[in-house]
Amino acid sequence: MNNSEWPLWEVFIRSKQGLDHKHVGSLHAADAAMAVQNARDVYTRRLEGVSIWVVESKHIHASNPDEAAEFFDPAADKVYRHPTFYDVPDSIKHM
Amino acid sequence: METPTLAPTPEEQFQARIDADVRIEPKDWMPDAYRKTLIRQISQHAHSELVGMLPEGNWITRAPSLRRKSILLAKVQDEAGHGLYLYSAAETLGTTRDQMLADLHSGKAKYSSIFNYPTLSWADMGCVGWLVDGAAILNQVPLCRTSYGPYARAMVRVCKEESFHQRQGFEVMQTLCEGSAVQKEMAQESLNRWWWPTLMMFGPADDASPNTEQSMKWRIKRFTNDELRQKFVDMMVPQAEFLGLTVPDEKLKWNEARQAYDFGEVNWDEFWSVVKGNGMCNHERLQARVQAHEEGAWVREAALAHAEKRQAREAVAVAA
């Protein structure tokens, strides 16, 4: 058996104009054009999208889940970044 | 001597996340057995979708109308899509598409035994949609909440599409049941053949299903085989009655105390025999898959060669 598996691509779909592209899954394709076409057939058979992005999976770099706690820690103790941290008198409107 | 409090092991931390209903994602730590169980279950599920195209593909050219033909084509295309969602989910666990297909083709990996039964009449397209997809939906809906994220997300997509499959099957049955006496007879004959194999789709009885307990603990499975089988019978009997069809089970009886149907024993000898490869169509199904794969090999190779050639040309163009 030859080693000729098509590369893996991650598929992102914009479900409608004005929304972000969102990751929906992955597929195999020989090149980008085929990946877009396959993505249409696999992920938008019922008008789920108006635009497709494909990215070869090997190009995706991710944060390490084992270090997630430390990695996201800096945001954990900064409650003052949220509007609910501040007491606004009841009589103040439009804030 | 007092036992010192030990830090939780990775296994304990993992189980704590599962118990808190936190989804597990591809790069998270997981026990090897969890990974193996999932690869086995997801790839088996993907294989079932793929092989499941064959019994229905059998009727595409003989569908009784253009409407039925278009619907059947769309349904078979969906099955291919479902297989692809699931293979992708399994690949996130570290296996490859080639490996999974090799395991299917060598007979090492299993697929749902239901597809080893032949589709002999047009009514079988009704029963496959109504009964088989009905059973699949019962199995699949709880899987939308399974603990492994990519599997759960694939199942959400599958379930959204599956409901059309069941309805079109019911419509085929209803049309036959409202048709001539011969047509209704065809529907009944089909139900007679598919009822018991469909009940087998939920897998062995709980006391003969050694993997269930661990799978429930890991929240891969949310209901036992017998629970789902009972649900299915309770759901389908009124639908069969609506169609004016008789469920082929003499022991089938409403149990007022249990608020559920009592029903006869599945023929487990037949079940295991089909699982072991001795069903009516095991050989034919596998042969069709292998043949399709082998005959498509040149297309896969040519596409790759074409992509490489274009890439090389582009590189030259950029360099110039």
Coordinates of C-alpha atoms in Angstrom, one line a residue:
Chain A
M1 CA 0.0 0.0 0.0
N2 CA 1.4 3.4 -0.9
N3 CA 1.4 6.3 1.5
S4 CA -0.7 8.7 -0.4
E5 CA -3.3 9.9 2.1
W6 CA -4.6 13.4 1.0
P7 CA -3.6 16.2 3.5
L8 CA -6.1 17.1 6.2
W9 CA -7.9 20.5 6.1
E10 CA -9.8 22.3 8.7
V11 CA -13.1 23.9 7.5
F12 CA -14.5 27.2 8.6
I13 CA -18.0 28.4 7.5
R14 CA -19.7 31.7 7.6
S15 CA -23.3 30.7 8.1
K16 CA -24.6 34.1 7.0
Q17 CA -23.4 37.5 5.9
G18 CA -22.3 39.5 9.0
L19 CA -21.3 36.5 11.1
D20 CA -17.8 35.1 11.8
H21 CA -16.4 32.0 10.0
K22 CA -16.7 29.2 12.5
H23 CA -14.9 25.9 12.7
V24 CA -17.1 23.0 11.6
G25 CA -14.8 20.1 11.1
S26 CA -12.2 18.7 8.8
L27 CA -11.7 16.7 5.7
H28 CA -9.1 15.4 3.3
A29 CA -8.4 16.9 -0.1
A30 CA -5.5 16.9 -2.5
D31 CA -5.3 20.7 -2.7
A32 CA -7.1 23.9 -1.5
A33 CA -9.5 24.1 -4.4
M34 CA -10.6 20.5 -3.8
A35 CA -10.9 21.2 -0.1
V36 CA -13.3 24.1 -0.7
Q37 CA -15.4 22.0 -3.1
N38 CA -15.5 19.0 -0.7
A39 CA -16.3 21.3 2.2
R40 CA -19.3 22.5 0.2
D41 CA -20.5 18.9 -0.3
V42 CA -19.8 17.7 3.2
Y43 CA -20.7 20.7 5.3
T44 CA -23.2 22.8 3.4
R45 CA -25.8 20.4 1.9
R46 CA -28.6 22.4 3.5
L47 CA -27.5 26.0 2.9
E48 CA -25.5 26.1 6.1
G49 CA -23.1 28.6 4.7
V50 CA -22.4 31.6 2.4
S51 CA -18.6 31.4 2.6
I52 CA -16.0 28.7 3.3
W53 CA -12.4 29.0 4.5
V54 CA -10.1 26.0 4.5
V55 CA -6.7 25.8 6.2
E56 CA -4.4 22.9 6.0
S57 CA -4.4 21.4 9.5
K58 CA -0.6 21.4 9.8
H59 CA -0.7 25.2 9.7
I60 CA -2.8 25.5 12.8
H61 CA -0.9 26.3 16.0
A62 CA -2.7 25.9 19.3
S63 CA -2.2 26.7 23.0
N64 CA -1.3 23.7 25.2
P65 CA -4.3 22.4 27.2
D66 CA -1.9 21.1 29.9
E67 CA -0.8 24.6 30.5
A68 CA -4.3 26.2 30.2
A69 CA -4.6 27.1 33.9
E70 CA -1.4 29.1 34.0
F71 CA -1.8 30.4 30.5
F72 CA -5.2 32.0 31.1
D73 CA -4.5 32.8 34.8
P74 CA -3.5 36.5 34.2
A75 CA -7.2 37.3 33.3
A76 CA -8.6 35.5 36.3
D77 CA -8.0 38.2 39.0
K78 CA -9.0 41.3 37.1
V79 CA -12.6 41.5 37.8
Y80 CA -12.4 45.3 37.3
R81 CA -12.3 44.7 33.6
H82 CA -16.0 43.9 33.8
P83 CA -18.6 46.6 34.0
T84 CA -20.4 44.7 36.8
F85 CA -17.4 45.4 39.1
Y86 CA -18.6 49.1 39.4
D87 CA -21.5 50.2 41.6
V88 CA -23.6 52.8 39.8
P89 CA -26.2 54.7 41.8
D90 CA -29.7 53.8 40.8
S91 CA -30.5 57.4 39.8
I92 CA -27.8 57.4 37.1
K93 CA -29.2 56.6 33.7
H94 CA -27.6 55.6 30.4
M95 CA -24.6 53.9 31.8
Chain B
M1 CA 0.3 5.1 60.4
E2 CA -1.7 7.8 58.7
T3 CA -2.0 7.7 55.0
P4 CA -0.7 10.9 53.5
T5 CA -3.2 12.7 51.2
L6 CA -2.0 12.0 47.7
A7 CA -2.4 14.4 44.8
P8 CA -5.1 13.2 42.4
T9 CA -3.8 10.9 39.6
P10 CA -4.3 12.0 36.0
E11 CA -7.0 9.3 35.8
E12 CA -8.8 10.7 38.8
Q13 CA -8.6 14.2 37.4
F14 CA -9.9 13.0 34.2
Q15 CA -12.8 11.2 35.8
A16 CA -13.6 14.4 37.8
R17 CA -13.8 16.4 34.6
I18 CA -16.1 13.7 33.1
D19 CA -18.3 13.8 36.3
A20 CA -18.6 17.5 36.0
D21 CA -19.7 17.1 32.4
V22 CA -16.7 19.0 31.1
R23 CA -16.1 17.8 27.5
I24 CA -12.8 16.2 26.6
E25 CA -11.0 17.8 23.6
P26 CA -8.4 16.2 21.3
K27 CA -5.2 17.5 22.9
D28 CA -6.4 16.9 26.5
W29 CA -4.9 14.1 28.5
M30 CA -7.0 11.0 28.4
P31 CA -6.5 7.4 29.5
D32 CA -5.4 5.1 26.7
A33 CA -8.4 2.9 27.2
Y34 CA -10.7 5.9 26.7
R35 CA -8.9 6.8 23.5
K36 CA -9.1 3.2 22.2
T37 CA -12.7 2.8 23.1
L38 CA -13.6 6.0 21.3
I39 CA -11.5 5.1 18.2
R40 CA -13.2 1.8 18.1
Q41 CA -16.7 3.2 18.6
I42 CA -16.4 6.2 16.3
S43 CA -14.7 4.3 13.5
Q44 CA -17.3 1.6 13.7
H45 CA -20.0 4.2 13.5
A46 CA -18.3 5.8 10.5
H47 CA -18.0 2.4 8.8
S48 CA -21.7 1.8 9.4
E49 CA -22.6 5.0 7.6
L50 CA -20.4 4.1 4.7
V51 CA -21.6 0.5 4.4
G52 CA -25.1 1.7 5.0
M53 CA -25.0 3.4 1.6
L54 CA -24.9 0.0 -0.1
P55 CA -28.3 -1.5 0.7
E56 CA -30.0 1.8 -0.3
G57 CA -27.8 2.4 -3.3
N58 CA -29.2 -0.8 -4.5
W59 CA -32.6 0.9 -5.2
I60 CA -31.6 4.3 -6.6
T61 CA -32.0 3.2 -10.2
R62 CA -35.2 1.4 -9.4
A63 CA -37.0 4.0 -7.3
P64 CA -40.6 4.2 -8.4
S65 CA -40.7 7.9 -9.2
L66 CA -38.3 10.8 -9.8
R67 CA -39.4 12.3 -6.5
R68 CA -38.4 9.1 -4.6
K69 CA -35.2 8.8 -6.6
S70 CA -34.1 12.4 -5.7
I71 CA -34.9 11.8 -2.0
L72 CA -33.0 8.5 -2.0
L73 CA -30.0 10.1 -3.6
A74 CA -30.0 12.9 -1.1
K75 CA -30.3 10.4 1.7
V76 CA -27.4 8.2 0.5
Q77 CA -25.3 11.4 0.0
D78 CA -26.1 12.3 3.7
E79 CA -24.8 8.9 4.8
A80 CA -21.5 9.6 3.0
G81 CA -21.4 12.9 4.8
H82 CA -22.1 11.3 8.1
G83 CA -19.3 8.9 7.6
L84 CA -16.9 11.7 6.8
Y85 CA -17.9 13.8 9.9
L86 CA -17.2 10.7 12.0
Y87 CA -13.9 9.7 10.4
S88 CA -12.7 13.3 11.0
A89 CA -13.8 13.0 14.7
A90 CA -11.9 9.7 15.0
E91 CA -8.8 11.2 13.4
T92 CA -8.6 13.8 16.1
L93 CA -7.7 10.9 18.4
G94 CA -4.6 10.0 16.5
T95 CA -5.7 7.3 14.1
T96 CA -5.6 7.9 10.3
R97 CA -8.2 7.5 7.6
D98 CA -6.1 4.9 5.8
Q99 CA -5.7 2.9 9.0
M100 CA -9.5 2.9 9.6
L101 CA -10.3 1.9 6.1
A102 CA -7.7 -0.8 6.2
D103 CA -9.3 -2.2 9.3
L104 CA -12.7 -2.1 7.7
H105 CA -11.5 -3.8 4.6
S106 CA -9.6 -6.5 6.4
G107 CA -12.6 -7.3 8.5
K108 CA -10.9 -6.3 11.7
A109 CA -13.2 -3.4 12.3
K110 CA -17.0 -4.0 12.6
Y111 CA -19.9 -2.0 11.3
S112 CA -23.6 -2.2 12.2
S113 CA -24.9 -5.7 11.5
I114 CA -28.2 -4.4 10.1
F115 CA -26.5 -3.7 6.8
N116 CA -25.7 -7.3 6.3
Y117 CA -29.4 -7.9 5.6
P118 CA -30.5 -7.6 1.9
T119 CA -32.9 -5.0 0.6
L120 CA -35.2 -7.2 -1.5
S121 CA -38.2 -5.0 -2.2
W122 CA -39.0 -1.3 -2.5
A123 CA -40.8 -1.4 0.8
D124 CA -37.3 -2.1 2.3
M125 CA -36.4 1.5 1.5
G126 CA -39.4 2.4 3.7
C127 CA -38.3 0.1 6.6
V128 CA -34.7 1.1 6.4
G129 CA -35.7 4.8 6.8
W130 CA -38.5 4.3 9.3
L131 CA -37.1 1.5 11.5
V132 CA -33.4 1.4 11.0
D133 CA -32.9 5.2 11.0
G134 CA -35.5 5.4 13.8
A135 CA -33.3 3.1 15.8
A136 CA -30.2 5.0 14.8
I137 CA -31.7 8.3 16.0
L138 CA -32.4 6.8 19.4
N139 CA -28.8 5.7 19.6
Q140 CA -27.5 9.0 18.3
V141 CA -29.4 11.6 20.2
P142 CA -27.8 10.8 23.5
L143 CA -24.4 10.8 21.7
C144 CA -24.8 14.5 21.1
R145 CA -23.9 14.8 24.8
T146 CA -21.2 12.3 24.7
S147 CA -18.0 13.2 26.7
Y148 CA -15.7 13.6 23.7
G149 CA -16.2 17.0 22.1
P150 CA -15.5 16.2 18.4
Y151 CA -17.7 13.1 18.5
A152 CA -20.5 15.1 20.2
R153 CA -20.3 17.9 17.6
A154 CA -20.3 15.4 14.7
M155 CA -23.4 13.8 16.2
V156 CA -25.2 17.1 16.5
R157 CA -24.8 17.5 12.8
V158 CA -25.8 13.9 12.0
C159 CA -28.9 14.1 14.2
K160 CA -30.1 17.3 12.4
E161 CA -30.0 15.5 9.1
E162 CA -31.2 12.1 10.3
S163 CA -34.8 13.1 11.0
F164 CA -35.5 13.6 7.3
H165 CA -34.3 10.1 6.7
Q166 CA -36.8 8.6 9.1
R167 CA -39.7 10.7 7.9
Q168 CA -39.1 9.8 4.2
G169 CA -39.0 6.2 5.2
F170 CA -42.3 6.5 7.1
E171 CA -43.8 8.3 4.1
V172 CA -42.8 5.3 1.8
M173 CA -44.5 2.9 4.3
Q174 CA -47.5 5.1 4.6
T175 CA -47.9 5.3 0.8
L176 CA -47.7 1.6 0.4
C177 CA -50.1 1.0 3.3
E178 CA -52.6 3.3 1.7
G179 CA -52.1 1.7 -1.7
S180 CA -53.4 -1.6 -3.2
A181 CA -53.6 -4.8 -1.2
V182 CA -50.4 -6.1 -2.9
Q183 CA -48.6 -2.9 -1.9
K184 CA -49.7 -3.2 1.7
E185 CA -48.6 -6.8 1.7
M186 CA -45.2 -5.7 0.5
A187 CA -45.0 -3.3 3.4
Q188 CA -46.0 -6.0 5.9
E189 CA -43.5 -8.5 4.5
S190 CA -40.8 -6.0 4.8
L191 CA -41.6 -5.2 8.4
N192 CA -41.6 -8.9 9.1
R193 CA -38.0 -9.1 7.9
W194 CA -36.6 -5.9 9.4
W195 CA -38.2 -5.8 12.9
W196 CA -36.0 -8.2 14.7
P197 CA -32.7 -7.2 13.0
T198 CA -33.6 -3.6 14.0
L199 CA -34.0 -4.6 17.6
M200 CA -30.5 -6.2 17.4
M201 CA -29.1 -2.8 16.4
F202 CA -29.0 -1.7 20.0
G203 CA -26.4 -4.4 20.7
P204 CA -26.3 -7.3 23.1
A205 CA -28.5 -7.4 26.3
D206 CA -27.0 -5.4 29.2
D207 CA -25.8 -8.5 31.0
A208 CA -23.9 -9.6 27.9
S209 CA -22.4 -6.2 27.2
P210 CA -19.1 -6.0 29.1
N211 CA -18.1 -2.6 27.7
T212 CA -21.3 -0.8 28.8
E213 CA -20.4 -0.1 32.4
Q214 CA -17.1 1.6 31.6
S215 CA -18.6 3.5 28.7
M216 CA -21.4 4.8 31.0
K217 CA -18.8 5.8 33.6
W218 CA -16.9 7.8 31.0
R219 CA -20.2 9.2 29.7
I220 CA -19.5 8.0 26.2
K221 CA -22.8 6.1 26.5
R222 CA -25.7 7.7 28.4
F223 CA -28.2 4.8 28.2
T224 CA -27.8 1.0 28.2
N225 CA -28.6 -1.2 25.2
D226 CA -31.7 -2.6 26.8
E227 CA -33.0 0.9 27.9
L228 CA -32.8 2.1 24.3
R229 CA -34.3 -1.1 22.9
Q230 CA -37.3 -0.7 25.2
K231 CA -37.7 2.9 24.2
F232 CA -37.6 1.9 20.5
V233 CA -40.3 -0.7 20.9
D234 CA -42.5 1.8 22.9
M235 CA -42.0 4.4 20.2
M236 CA -42.6 2.2 17.1
V237 CA -45.5 0.0 18.1
P238 CA -48.1 2.9 17.9
Q239 CA -46.6 3.9 14.6
A240 CA -47.0 0.4 13.2
E241 CA -50.6 0.4 14.4
F242 CA -51.2 3.7 12.7
L243 CA -49.9 2.1 9.4
G244 CA -52.2 -0.9 10.0
L245 CA -49.2 -3.2 10.1
T246 CA -48.6 -6.1 12.6
V247 CA -45.3 -6.2 14.5
P248 CA -44.1 -9.8 14.1
D249 CA -43.8 -10.6 17.8
E250 CA -46.4 -12.8 19.5
K251 CA -45.2 -11.8 22.9
L252 CA -45.7 -8.1 22.3
K253 CA -48.1 -6.8 24.9
W254 CA -48.7 -3.5 26.7
N255 CA -47.8 -3.8 30.3
E256 CA -50.0 -1.4 32.3
A257 CA -47.9 -1.6 35.4
R258 CA -44.6 -0.8 33.6
Q259 CA -46.2 1.6 31.2
A260 CA -44.2 -0.1 28.5
Y261 CA -44.5 -2.9 26.0
D262 CA -43.3 -6.4 27.0
F263 CA -41.7 -8.1 24.0
G264 CA -40.1 -11.3 22.9
E265 CA -36.5 -12.4 23.1
V266 CA -34.2 -11.3 20.3
N267 CA -32.5 -14.3 18.6
W268 CA -29.0 -13.7 19.9
D269 CA -27.6 -16.7 18.1
E270 CA -28.5 -14.9 14.8
F271 CA -27.1 -11.6 16.1
W272 CA -23.7 -13.1 17.0
S273 CA -23.6 -15.2 13.8
V274 CA -24.1 -12.0 11.7
V275 CA -21.5 -10.1 13.8
K276 CA -19.0 -12.9 13.2
G277 CA -19.4 -12.5 9.5
N278 CA -22.0 -15.1 8.6
G279 CA -24.9 -12.8 7.7
M280 CA -26.6 -12.9 4.4
C281 CA -24.6 -10.0 2.9
N282 CA -21.4 -9.7 5.0
H283 CA -19.3 -10.9 2.1
E284 CA -21.0 -8.9 -0.6
R285 CA -20.9 -5.6 1.5
L286 CA -17.2 -5.9 2.3
Q287 CA -16.4 -6.9 -1.3
A288 CA -18.2 -3.8 -2.6
R289 CA -16.3 -1.5 -0.2
V290 CA -13.0 -3.0 -1.1
Q291 CA -13.7 -2.9 -4.8
A292 CA -14.8 0.8 -4.6
H293 CA -11.7 1.6 -2.7
E294 CA -9.3 -0.2 -5.0
E295 CA -10.9 1.1 -8.2
G296 CA -10.7 4.6 -6.8
A297 CA -7.0 4.4 -6.0
W298 CA -5.9 5.8 -9.3
V299 CA -8.1 8.9 -8.8
R300 CA -6.6 9.5 -5.3
E301 CA -3.1 9.2 -6.7
A302 CA -3.8 11.3 -9.8
A303 CA -5.3 14.1 -7.7
L304 CA -2.3 14.2 -5.4
A305 CA 0.1 14.1 -8.4
H306 CA -1.9 17.0 -10.0
A307 CA -1.7 19.0 -6.8
E308 CA 2.0 18.5 -6.5
K309 CA 2.6 19.4 -10.1
R310 CA 0.7 22.6 -9.7
Q311 CA 2.5 23.5 -6.5
A312 CA 5.8 23.0 -8.2
R313 CA 4.7 25.2 -11.1
E314 CA 3.6 27.9 -8.7
A315 CA 6.9 27.7 -6.9
V316 CA 8.7 28.2 -10.2
A317 CA 6.5 31.1 -11.1
V318 CA 7.2 32.8 -7.7
A319 CA 10.9 32.3 -8.1
A320 CA 11.0 33.8 -11.6

